[in-house]
XYZ file of C-alpha atoms in Angstrom:
668
model
C -1.570 46.586 0.333
C -3.678 45.042 3.078
C -4.969 41.755 0.769
C -8.055 40.806 1.179
C -7.102 36.744 1.415
C -7.020 34.803 4.592
C -3.169 34.631 6.298
C -0.961 32.411 5.779
C -1.060 31.361 9.043
C -3.299 28.439 10.490
C -6.870 29.199 12.593
C -4.715 26.408 14.536
C -1.753 28.503 15.282
C -0.819 30.691 18.332
C -0.273 33.566 16.018
C -3.423 34.025 13.345
C -5.129 37.264 13.919
C -8.197 36.633 16.664
C -10.595 37.454 13.375
C -9.801 34.558 11.787
C -9.931 32.015 15.333
C -13.773 33.607 15.276
C -14.197 32.887 11.073
C -12.902 29.809 12.215
C -15.347 28.987 14.874
C -18.463 30.288 12.596
C -17.271 28.006 10.127
C -17.402 24.984 12.486
C -20.299 25.970 13.633
C -22.265 26.458 10.454
C -21.727 23.297 9.304
C -22.305 21.565 13.071
C -25.349 22.806 12.990
C -26.046 21.441 9.167
C -24.725 18.231 9.899
C -26.974 15.538 9.135
C -26.325 12.721 11.671
C -25.338 9.673 10.227
C -27.515 7.144 11.251
C -31.140 7.510 12.211
C -30.976 5.816 15.409
C -28.053 8.280 16.800
C -30.080 11.449 15.268
C -30.730 12.311 19.242
C -27.458 12.045 19.360
C -26.342 14.123 17.366
C -29.115 16.814 17.128
C -28.387 17.668 20.962
C -24.515 18.284 18.909
C -26.958 20.753 15.813
C -29.099 22.343 18.425
C -25.922 23.584 21.051
C -24.077 24.862 17.288
C -26.814 26.983 16.081
C -26.824 29.038 18.997
C -22.384 29.524 19.437
C -22.814 30.958 15.299
C -25.321 33.885 16.414
C -22.644 34.731 19.560
C -19.150 34.191 17.435
C -21.381 36.602 14.490
C -21.815 39.007 17.368
C -18.728 38.888 18.326
C -17.140 38.925 14.683
C -19.259 42.698 14.261
C -17.646 43.875 17.446
C -14.195 42.729 15.876
C -14.904 44.188 12.783
C -15.938 47.870 14.794
C -12.563 48.501 16.556
C -13.103 46.437 19.551
C -10.344 44.785 21.111
C -10.731 41.517 22.388
C -8.632 40.188 26.105
C -5.957 38.008 26.110
C -7.490 35.380 27.969
C -11.249 35.203 26.223
C -8.511 34.911 22.465
C -6.995 32.088 24.340
C -10.480 30.637 25.527
C -12.025 31.122 21.125
C -9.034 29.177 20.370
C -9.648 25.928 22.626
C -13.063 26.128 21.633
C -11.861 25.951 18.635
C -10.067 22.497 18.927
C -13.115 21.296 20.401
C -15.759 22.285 17.467
C -12.409 20.722 15.226
C -13.640 17.426 17.748
C -16.973 17.307 16.988
C -16.544 17.613 13.325
C -14.128 14.585 12.778
C -16.397 12.753 15.098
C -19.358 12.916 13.121
C -17.100 12.324 9.677
C -15.825 9.379 11.178
C -18.909 7.705 11.693
C -20.308 9.307 8.277
C -17.260 6.824 7.193
C -18.284 4.131 9.172
C -20.409 0.817 7.774
C -24.987 1.771 9.818
C -24.089 -2.553 11.669
C -20.618 -1.205 12.945
C -22.143 1.810 14.129
C -24.759 0.445 15.720
C -22.652 -1.910 17.873
C -20.212 1.069 18.524
C -23.353 3.176 19.535
C -22.676 3.806 23.142
C -18.607 4.437 22.716
C -19.923 7.012 20.506
C -22.495 8.795 22.268
C -19.503 8.479 25.385
C -17.004 10.188 23.213
C -20.246 13.052 22.221
C -20.932 13.707 25.934
C -17.243 14.068 26.623
C -16.435 16.658 24.068
C -19.689 18.385 25.477
C -18.403 18.588 29.001
C -15.353 19.863 27.408
C -17.145 22.876 25.158
C -19.136 23.817 28.241
C -16.527 23.532 30.958
C -15.429 26.815 28.653
C -17.703 28.378 27.623
C -18.305 28.347 32.014
C -14.800 30.391 32.085
C -14.408 32.463 29.306
C -14.260 35.736 30.226
C -17.857 37.451 28.893
C -18.436 41.125 31.140
C -14.959 41.699 29.108
C -16.167 41.208 25.530
C -18.981 43.390 25.643
C -21.566 40.981 24.003
C -25.373 41.939 24.379
C -26.927 40.343 27.317
C -29.263 38.231 24.386
C -26.249 36.519 23.128
C -24.830 36.554 26.212
C -27.959 34.748 26.667
C -27.429 32.442 24.537
C -23.845 31.558 25.784
C -25.218 30.861 28.848
C -28.072 27.988 27.809
C -25.357 26.073 25.309
C -23.223 25.882 28.213
C -25.814 24.641 30.480
C -27.655 22.133 27.822
C -23.664 20.836 27.216
C -24.166 20.032 30.981
C -27.732 18.201 30.550
C -28.002 14.257 31.120
C -27.884 12.430 27.171
C -31.341 11.027 27.132
C -31.302 7.036 27.812
C -31.347 5.741 24.285
C -34.051 2.610 24.928
C -34.781 2.234 21.211
C -31.200 1.902 20.090
C -30.304 0.120 22.557
C -33.177 -2.374 21.422
C -32.196 -2.232 17.655
C -28.323 -3.168 19.023
C -30.550 -5.601 21.757
C -32.670 -6.949 17.459
C -29.243 -7.865 15.961
C -27.517 -9.567 18.916
C -30.118 -11.956 18.515
C -30.999 -12.340 15.126
C -27.547 -13.176 14.830
C -27.637 -15.591 17.704
C -30.975 -17.333 15.678
C -29.101 -17.571 12.485
C -26.391 -19.735 14.181
C -29.126 -21.268 15.844
C -29.904 -22.511 11.717
C -32.995 -20.778 12.587
C -34.288 -18.755 9.419
C -35.069 -14.625 9.662
C -37.958 -14.244 9.033
C -38.219 -11.622 5.705
C -41.020 -8.445 7.994
C -38.723 -9.191 10.996
C -35.389 -8.398 8.707
C -36.912 -5.717 6.857
C -37.811 -3.692 9.626
C -34.772 -4.302 11.737
C -32.499 -3.054 8.623
C -35.763 0.691 7.925
C -34.101 1.550 11.270
C -30.835 1.651 9.375
C -32.026 3.502 6.309
C -31.199 0.362 4.237
C -33.457 0.380 2.321
C -32.311 -0.632 -1.375
C -29.743 -2.643 -3.332
C -27.591 -0.005 -3.410
C -27.295 1.104 0.392
C -27.083 -3.197 1.215
C -23.789 -4.022 -0.892
C -22.835 -0.479 0.374
C -22.206 -1.909 3.473
C -21.528 -4.738 2.644
C -18.326 -3.837 1.264
C -18.135 -1.356 3.898
C -18.376 -3.903 6.647
C -15.035 -6.572 4.260
C -13.310 -3.143 4.673
C -13.292 -2.781 8.353
C -12.982 -6.227 9.305
C -9.849 -6.245 7.041
C -8.293 -3.572 8.702
C -9.001 -4.304 11.338
C -10.425 -1.001 13.134
C -12.870 -3.046 15.545
C -11.866 -6.165 17.296
C -14.585 -6.067 20.067
C -16.922 -5.966 17.275
C -15.365 -8.264 15.232
C -17.304 -11.937 15.276
C -20.392 -10.082 15.207
C -19.307 -7.598 11.786
C -18.543 -10.924 10.221
C -21.956 -12.794 11.266
C -23.460 -9.064 9.520
C -21.720 -9.838 6.147
C -23.652 -13.255 5.576
C -26.933 -11.844 7.043
C -27.076 -8.528 4.757
C -26.434 -11.121 1.326
C -28.771 -12.946 2.235
C -31.140 -9.971 3.200
C -30.179 -8.348 0.316
C -31.093 -11.817 -2.357
C -34.714 -12.009 0.478
C -35.921 -8.298 0.214
C -33.715 -6.652 -3.079
C -34.155 -9.657 -5.153
C -36.271 -7.494 -7.986
C -32.828 -4.758 -8.148
C -31.037 -4.993 -11.189
C -28.012 -5.324 -11.402
C -25.439 -2.790 -13.273
C -23.418 -4.587 -16.725
C -20.549 -5.064 -15.748
C -19.610 -4.838 -18.839
C -21.006 -1.252 -19.201
C -18.572 0.169 -20.168
C -17.476 -2.198 -23.834
C -20.224 -2.959 -26.041
C -21.758 -6.481 -26.041
C -21.624 -7.164 -29.980
C -18.489 -5.930 -30.753
C -16.204 -8.922 -30.503
C -13.510 -6.311 -31.821
C -13.805 -4.107 -28.115
C -11.068 -4.474 -25.689
C -11.745 -4.274 -22.153
C -11.220 -0.997 -20.581
C -7.139 -0.558 -20.300
C -5.809 1.294 -16.529
C -5.269 4.663 -15.584
C -1.385 4.934 -16.138
C -0.835 5.028 -11.899
C -2.406 2.505 -11.796
C -0.567 -0.252 -13.451
C 2.759 -1.186 -11.494
C 5.803 0.248 -13.382
C 7.691 -3.933 -13.521
C 4.875 -6.019 -15.082
C 2.776 -3.295 -16.149
C 0.209 -4.691 -15.537
C -3.559 -2.898 -12.766
C -2.229 -3.263 -9.259
C -4.651 -5.560 -7.552
C -1.279 -4.766 -3.764
C 0.218 -2.007 -4.667
C 3.079 -1.643 -2.023
C 5.681 1.056 -1.515
C 9.382 0.935 -0.995
C 11.822 2.184 -0.087
C 12.136 5.455 -2.042
C 9.245 6.166 -2.378
C 7.868 4.562 -5.551
C 4.599 2.065 -5.250
C 4.510 -1.502 -7.240
C 2.259 -4.201 -7.109
C 2.918 -6.189 -4.146
C 3.430 -9.596 -5.716
C 5.901 -7.935 -9.042
C 8.098 -6.133 -6.424
C 8.617 -9.501 -4.060
C 9.789 -11.501 -6.917
C 12.993 -8.756 -7.714
C 13.368 -8.860 -4.712
C 13.350 -12.253 -4.515
C 16.082 -11.761 -7.577
C 17.968 -10.885 -4.656
C 17.832 -7.012 -6.616
C 18.361 -4.635 -3.888
C 17.659 -1.583 -6.469
C 14.601 0.550 -6.637
C 13.568 -1.093 -10.100
C 12.180 2.258 -11.724
C 14.567 4.766 -9.713
C 18.147 3.013 -9.983
C 18.935 3.723 -6.359
C 20.011 1.505 -3.823
C 17.128 0.873 -0.757
C 18.024 1.654 2.415
C 15.176 -1.653 3.529
C 13.743 -3.837 1.833
C 10.368 -2.617 3.929
C 7.055 -2.934 1.724
C 4.428 -1.269 2.800
C 0.436 -1.013 2.421
C -0.951 2.252 0.348
C -4.300 1.625 0.962
C -5.203 4.844 -0.170
C -4.605 4.073 -3.825
C -5.355 0.355 -3.717
C -9.575 2.353 -2.823
C -9.213 4.700 -6.065
C -8.136 1.031 -7.955
C -11.223 -1.094 -6.712
C -13.398 2.210 -6.838
C -12.210 2.077 -10.761
C -12.894 -0.912 -10.942
C -15.841 -0.758 -9.501
C -16.547 1.340 -11.575
C -15.721 0.369 -15.125
C -16.158 -2.745 -14.201
C -13.029 -4.967 -13.941
C -13.162 -7.179 -11.840
C -10.103 -7.683 -8.970
C -9.200 -10.387 -9.267
C -5.219 -12.254 -8.546
C -2.816 -10.970 -10.871
C -1.836 -14.379 -11.695
C -4.002 -15.108 -14.467
C -7.004 -16.559 -14.496
C -7.601 -16.611 -10.707
C -11.544 -16.160 -10.120
C -12.375 -13.106 -8.082
C -10.368 -12.867 -4.855
C -12.458 -13.437 -1.883
C -12.791 -10.815 0.779
C -10.928 -10.819 4.078
C -13.589 -11.810 6.279
C -12.767 -15.679 8.579
C -16.414 -17.359 8.813
C -17.822 -17.805 11.693
C -21.173 -19.833 13.074
C -23.352 -16.866 11.873
C -21.510 -16.248 8.885
C -21.745 -19.463 7.950
C -25.828 -20.974 8.851
C -26.336 -17.248 6.428
C -24.313 -18.246 3.548
C -25.909 -21.515 3.791
C -29.518 -19.556 4.443
C -29.030 -17.684 1.005
C -27.483 -19.796 -1.393
C -30.256 -22.159 -0.531
C -33.004 -19.099 -0.939
C -30.523 -17.636 -5.219
C -30.509 -22.012 -6.273
C -34.215 -22.307 -5.169
C -35.529 -19.044 -7.126
C -33.225 -19.823 -10.361
C -34.923 -23.279 -11.006
C -38.093 -21.534 -10.156
C -37.348 -18.627 -12.200
C -38.130 -18.522 -16.312
C -37.825 -15.028 -17.254
C -34.200 -13.724 -18.539
C -34.270 -10.544 -16.155
C -35.145 -12.591 -13.328
C -31.991 -15.005 -14.212
C -30.126 -12.424 -14.574
C -30.041 -11.357 -11.214
C -30.475 -14.142 -9.529
C -27.180 -15.830 -11.097
C -25.429 -12.015 -10.587
C -25.627 -12.940 -6.867
C -24.385 -16.363 -7.336
C -21.643 -15.388 -9.482
C -21.303 -12.540 -5.558
C -22.023 -14.880 -3.779
C -19.778 -17.310 -4.929
C -16.348 -15.208 -4.615
C -17.211 -14.603 -0.698
C -15.569 -17.593 0.241
C -14.869 -21.629 -0.044
C -17.769 -22.421 2.088
C -20.812 -19.973 -0.108
C -19.190 -21.955 -3.358
C -20.092 -25.227 -1.832
C -23.191 -24.370 -0.160
C -24.616 -23.308 -3.850
C -22.782 -26.427 -5.388
C -24.190 -28.502 -3.554
C -27.622 -26.953 -3.237
C -27.551 -27.502 -6.609
C -26.663 -23.906 -9.040
C -24.195 -25.924 -11.184
C -27.020 -28.024 -14.136
C -28.566 -24.962 -13.328
C -26.102 -22.561 -14.329
C -24.313 -24.459 -17.426
C -27.938 -24.092 -19.833
C -26.992 -19.952 -19.197
C -24.025 -20.441 -21.031
C -25.665 -20.577 -24.098
C -27.873 -17.651 -22.938
C -28.561 -14.013 -25.579
C -28.226 -12.150 -23.577
C -25.305 -10.928 -22.920
C -25.306 -9.949 -19.565
C -26.422 -13.411 -18.080
C -23.374 -14.794 -20.118
C -20.904 -12.815 -18.058
C -22.646 -13.489 -14.667
C -22.833 -17.188 -14.993
C -20.013 -18.041 -16.219
C -17.861 -16.090 -14.057
C -20.554 -17.779 -11.600
C -18.257 -21.012 -12.991
C -15.288 -19.908 -12.740
C -15.527 -18.777 -9.094
C -17.727 -22.429 -8.041
C -14.788 -23.779 -9.564
C -12.046 -22.994 -7.277
C -13.699 -25.483 -5.480
C -11.868 -28.906 -6.173
C -16.138 -30.621 -5.697
C -17.545 -27.407 -7.734
C -14.793 -28.479 -10.150
C -15.740 -31.903 -9.975
C -20.465 -30.898 -10.770
C -18.776 -29.150 -13.765
C -16.825 -31.666 -15.206
C -20.174 -34.660 -14.894
C -22.166 -31.984 -15.836
C -23.884 -33.012 -19.390
C -22.625 -30.175 -21.523
C -20.765 -27.703 -19.582
C -17.295 -28.240 -21.677
C -18.806 -27.890 -24.399
C -20.797 -25.119 -23.040
C -17.512 -22.924 -21.968
C -15.328 -24.319 -26.101
C -19.664 -22.254 -27.190
C -18.429 -19.256 -25.570
C -14.524 -18.883 -25.529
C -15.526 -19.473 -29.419
C -18.268 -17.335 -29.125
C -19.246 -15.508 -26.401
C -21.431 -11.880 -26.331
C -18.068 -10.144 -25.489
C -14.342 -10.660 -24.256
C -15.072 -11.085 -20.414
C -17.132 -13.201 -21.346
C -14.515 -15.714 -23.172
C -11.752 -14.424 -20.666
C -13.341 -15.995 -18.205
C -14.385 -19.179 -19.376
C -10.518 -20.406 -20.236
C -10.125 -18.781 -17.108
C -12.592 -21.652 -15.591
C -10.499 -23.960 -18.273
C -7.377 -23.184 -16.437
C -8.813 -23.807 -12.553
C -10.376 -26.756 -14.125
C -6.948 -28.638 -15.275
C -5.935 -27.706 -11.970
C -6.791 -31.458 -11.727
C -4.908 -34.320 -12.778
C -7.072 -36.804 -14.540
C -9.676 -33.254 -15.767
C -6.594 -31.835 -17.855
C -6.033 -35.311 -19.941
C -10.753 -35.321 -20.124
C -10.392 -31.841 -21.589
C -6.793 -32.092 -23.611
C -8.126 -35.419 -25.379
C -11.384 -33.207 -26.453
C -10.125 -31.074 -29.334
C -12.963 -28.583 -29.405
C -11.457 -27.038 -25.905
C -7.443 -26.235 -27.628
C -8.558 -25.336 -30.493
C -10.588 -22.359 -29.239
C -8.106 -22.197 -25.954
C -5.814 -21.356 -29.334
C -8.164 -18.986 -31.303
C -7.756 -16.399 -27.853
C -4.422 -16.458 -28.048
C -4.545 -16.020 -31.391
C -6.948 -13.471 -31.134
C -8.299 -11.754 -27.951
C -7.137 -8.590 -26.445
C -4.351 -8.918 -23.680
C -5.619 -9.612 -20.302
C -7.520 -12.437 -22.641
C -5.121 -13.769 -23.449
C -2.808 -14.127 -21.021
C -5.989 -17.093 -19.745
C -5.903 -18.459 -22.696
C -1.549 -18.722 -22.349
C -2.007 -19.517 -18.624
C -5.008 -21.871 -19.899
C -2.256 -23.634 -22.666
C 1.017 -24.343 -20.169
C -1.507 -25.761 -17.539
C -2.921 -28.418 -20.585
C 0.744 -28.972 -21.686
C 1.560 -30.132 -18.835
C 0.211 -33.777 -20.270
C 3.157 -35.200 -21.562
C -0.351 -36.841 -24.726
C -1.883 -34.686 -24.866
C 1.197 -31.823 -26.144
C 1.300 -33.401 -29.356
C -2.468 -32.371 -29.981
C -0.994 -28.876 -28.910
C 1.539 -29.006 -31.232
C -0.699 -30.188 -34.290
C -3.566 -27.497 -33.118
C -0.910 -24.552 -33.847
C -0.394 -23.667 -30.038
C 3.273 -23.549 -31.174
C 2.951 -20.828 -33.222
C -0.104 -18.921 -31.006
C 2.414 -19.016 -28.590
C 5.206 -17.240 -30.250
C 3.185 -14.455 -32.109
C 2.527 -12.980 -27.795
C 5.598 -14.102 -26.821
C 7.225 -10.140 -27.296
C 3.306 -8.972 -24.933
C 2.566 -11.754 -22.426
C 5.693 -13.281 -20.433
C 3.744 -17.256 -20.417
C 4.288 -17.028 -23.978
C 7.439 -18.569 -23.399
C 6.562 -20.965 -20.615
C 4.355 -22.570 -22.808
C 6.967 -23.209 -25.855
C 9.070 -24.206 -22.942
C 6.243 -26.836 -21.364
C 5.797 -27.635 -25.812
C 9.466 -28.913 -25.606
C 9.649 -30.162 -22.815
C 6.971 -32.626 -23.990
C 7.014 -33.150 -27.343
C 7.351 -30.745 -29.128
C 10.900 -29.429 -29.661
C 11.170 -30.275 -33.068
C 7.687 -28.740 -34.163
C 8.979 -25.812 -32.665
C 12.405 -25.703 -34.356
C 10.596 -26.067 -37.391
C 8.237 -22.617 -36.965
C 10.357 -19.998 -38.702
C 11.425 -17.478 -36.562
C 10.940 -19.551 -33.274
C 14.842 -19.940 -32.239
C 15.156 -15.905 -33.037
C 12.168 -15.109 -31.343
C 12.890 -17.340 -27.967
C 16.615 -15.195 -28.059
C 15.141 -11.646 -28.243
C 12.783 -12.078 -25.034
C 15.777 -13.566 -23.444
C 17.515 -10.827 -24.346
C 14.353 -8.071 -23.240
C 11.780 -9.594 -22.569
C 10.874 -9.517 -18.260
C 12.457 -12.121 -15.655
C 10.535 -14.409 -15.707
C 9.960 -14.544 -19.501
C 13.927 -14.736 -19.006
C 14.355 -17.588 -17.926
C 11.523 -19.234 -19.870
C 12.566 -18.191 -22.922
C 16.370 -19.722 -22.407
C 14.663 -23.322 -20.810
C 12.995 -23.470 -23.588
C 16.215 -22.987 -25.776
C 18.258 -25.385 -24.297
C 15.685 -28.606 -23.890
C 15.203 -27.818 -28.377
C 18.741 -27.954 -28.405
C 18.644 -30.570 -26.470
C 15.087 -32.253 -27.929
C 16.008 -31.151 -31.741
C 20.087 -31.218 -31.460
C 21.703 -30.001 -34.375
C 19.991 -28.412 -36.123
C 18.306 -25.987 -32.944
C 22.078 -25.371 -31.478
C 22.772 -24.105 -35.861
C 20.359 -21.603 -35.090
C 20.906 -20.782 -32.222
C 24.607 -19.650 -32.721
C 23.321 -17.636 -36.039
C 21.764 -15.342 -33.987
C 23.926 -12.476 -33.463
C 24.643 -11.001 -30.359
C 23.549 -14.498 -28.281
C 26.775 -14.774 -26.607
C 25.502 -11.546 -24.777
C 22.044 -12.040 -23.642
C 22.928 -15.442 -22.483
C 26.087 -14.225 -20.533
C 24.486 -11.146 -18.911
C 21.606 -13.765 -17.724
C 24.417 -15.473 -16.677
C 25.379 -12.421 -14.872
C 21.644 -10.753 -14.022
C 18.877 -13.115 -14.140
C 17.508 -15.275 -11.152
C 18.973 -18.456 -9.583
C 17.376 -20.903 -11.834
C 17.952 -17.977 -15.170
C 21.330 -18.515 -14.620
C 21.605 -21.790 -14.023
C 19.680 -22.144 -17.308
C 22.199 -20.148 -19.563
C 25.288 -21.931 -17.417
C 23.813 -24.716 -18.862
C 22.633 -22.902 -22.696
C 27.037 -21.627 -23.027
C 27.997 -25.609 -22.472
C 25.863 -26.812 -25.103
C 26.813 -23.985 -27.569
C 29.850 -24.562 -26.384
C 30.021 -28.771 -27.342
C 27.947 -28.743 -30.694
C 30.130 -25.601 -32.279
C 33.450 -27.642 -31.074
C 31.996 -31.087 -32.644
C 30.817 -29.033 -35.436
C 34.760 -27.065 -35.572
C 36.673 -31.063 -35.943
C 33.760 -32.251 -38.928
C 34.564 -29.327 -41.044
C 37.887 -27.604 -40.482
C 37.505 -25.080 -42.726
C 35.178 -22.924 -40.723
C 35.916 -21.663 -37.635
C 34.770 -22.563 -34.222
C 32.341 -20.721 -32.479
C 31.915 -19.986 -28.891
C 29.809 -18.441 -26.015
C 32.741 -18.118 -23.968
C 32.408 -14.420 -21.624
C 32.153 -11.556 -24.084
C 35.900 -8.968 -23.214
C 35.262 -6.050 -20.568
C 38.227 -3.832 -19.855
C 39.489 -3.259 -16.613
C 38.365 -0.446 -14.856
């Protein structure tokens, strides 16, 4: 019995039935007839495509009726219609490609788009001319439609004077910005209106698409102009659409619930190695996807197997998984999750946009406008909108951070850290975090009255965990400078609040707080205060959750905290367990911490290490499979334990010496 479903053969196949070809032709023609122009300035170009497609719909309908009535189709006509199908498919691809482009890139490349459409129309006219109309038995009026469609396809395209004028206006505006001429509001508004960018959402979307196109190098000829337009659009967004209210970034988290944890990413978005959200997903030769940093560290340890499947990789090449990265970026935007780098406390990343003269001047104008607006604002709602834009601008590049700092934003942002408005507090602390990447802004923050105290207040009683986390990340960023690290360490409130976040925070907050502890512990004079505030106990409580915890303990042990760590009940046992089951880096840090404890605390530490069952296996396994540094530390730990055991045996001949030696392995 014949099925009414479409055959499995593709309509593009030479074996596809003529009826399938005609149905596909009719569907494509209807799609093209109904397609909206991808931009207002290309309306004339794509309106002509739509008109031709409407004529062809009637032709294909008539042919399907004739075919259904039992009339056959000559082979020459069948072959010709298959070629028409390919041309219509190319038309549809052009429409889809143009719809996916940024409006500004489409304007810059409008000549190329129009030329492509003219070329396809010429191909279509040629095929319609050679179609054997007489053999198809078409009605006279339908045959006239084919003739009309062919004639229209060959008609010369009208001069696109308005389109070229708009393009010239945009390029002239870029040149004026390069000469430090501030664009007139009315002129800027008129240009954006002509490209259908008329609200903050469309402006933000245009900026995002442009940045992605620049990063993907999709239009090398126009890259410089596109970079300038990103800066110009940021300026326009602030000047023209500043009344827009930003979407709360913590919309998925109740701002009044201190126990609410940030949304967990879907399993497919997590790296199989680190279990963290992937920031730069790449595909290995085994077909598995990992975060680039994690898999690079895996390969750097001398391993050539797939971590997930265990198979030996034919090569170590990594291919970016752009589709997954786009999905992760969309999920982050929809759920208010920052796409920061995988390093703890790393501020929001700047898009891959290199600065040029026009972009730099546009950033300067935007920074000046925003800071002046913030200084004159008296409304919390208005403050939040402006601070949100400062936050976004501060992550766009070092020049923007410099301009915002020079314009005097830091003293205006610091009081907002104490705001009762959760969204405003989060935007303010994140803006300071992004600004703190620049050393000059670190100085401005540290020299602003009340800045450190306000950060401590946010860490202690911030409205959301995101705000607390970003405050800890700002402390981490500031402590990267030696003198500021010492100043922060002398402030007992800073240490108290960071330790509190390690104890009580959710995983992402704990991660940033541990990173801040690690940086602060690099200064010897801070270690006593850290130990006194319970930093070692806090790190031990997180050792099985965050790999940075073992690094914190190693740093404390190295600079005077060894005895305090040894005296904590179960500390040595937890370090041995981490050396056995942790991540590659945490195993390395745990081994380093144990070596330091044995050297600094002597017999008390060594006795605890050797009293743990299976420690010999853990040391021996790390010597065989760890990183180069981990192998050295494991070997050092083994020697230290053997020396202590030998010395202990000499003092107490009745107690057999325990030694750390390779376990006996049966020969294969």
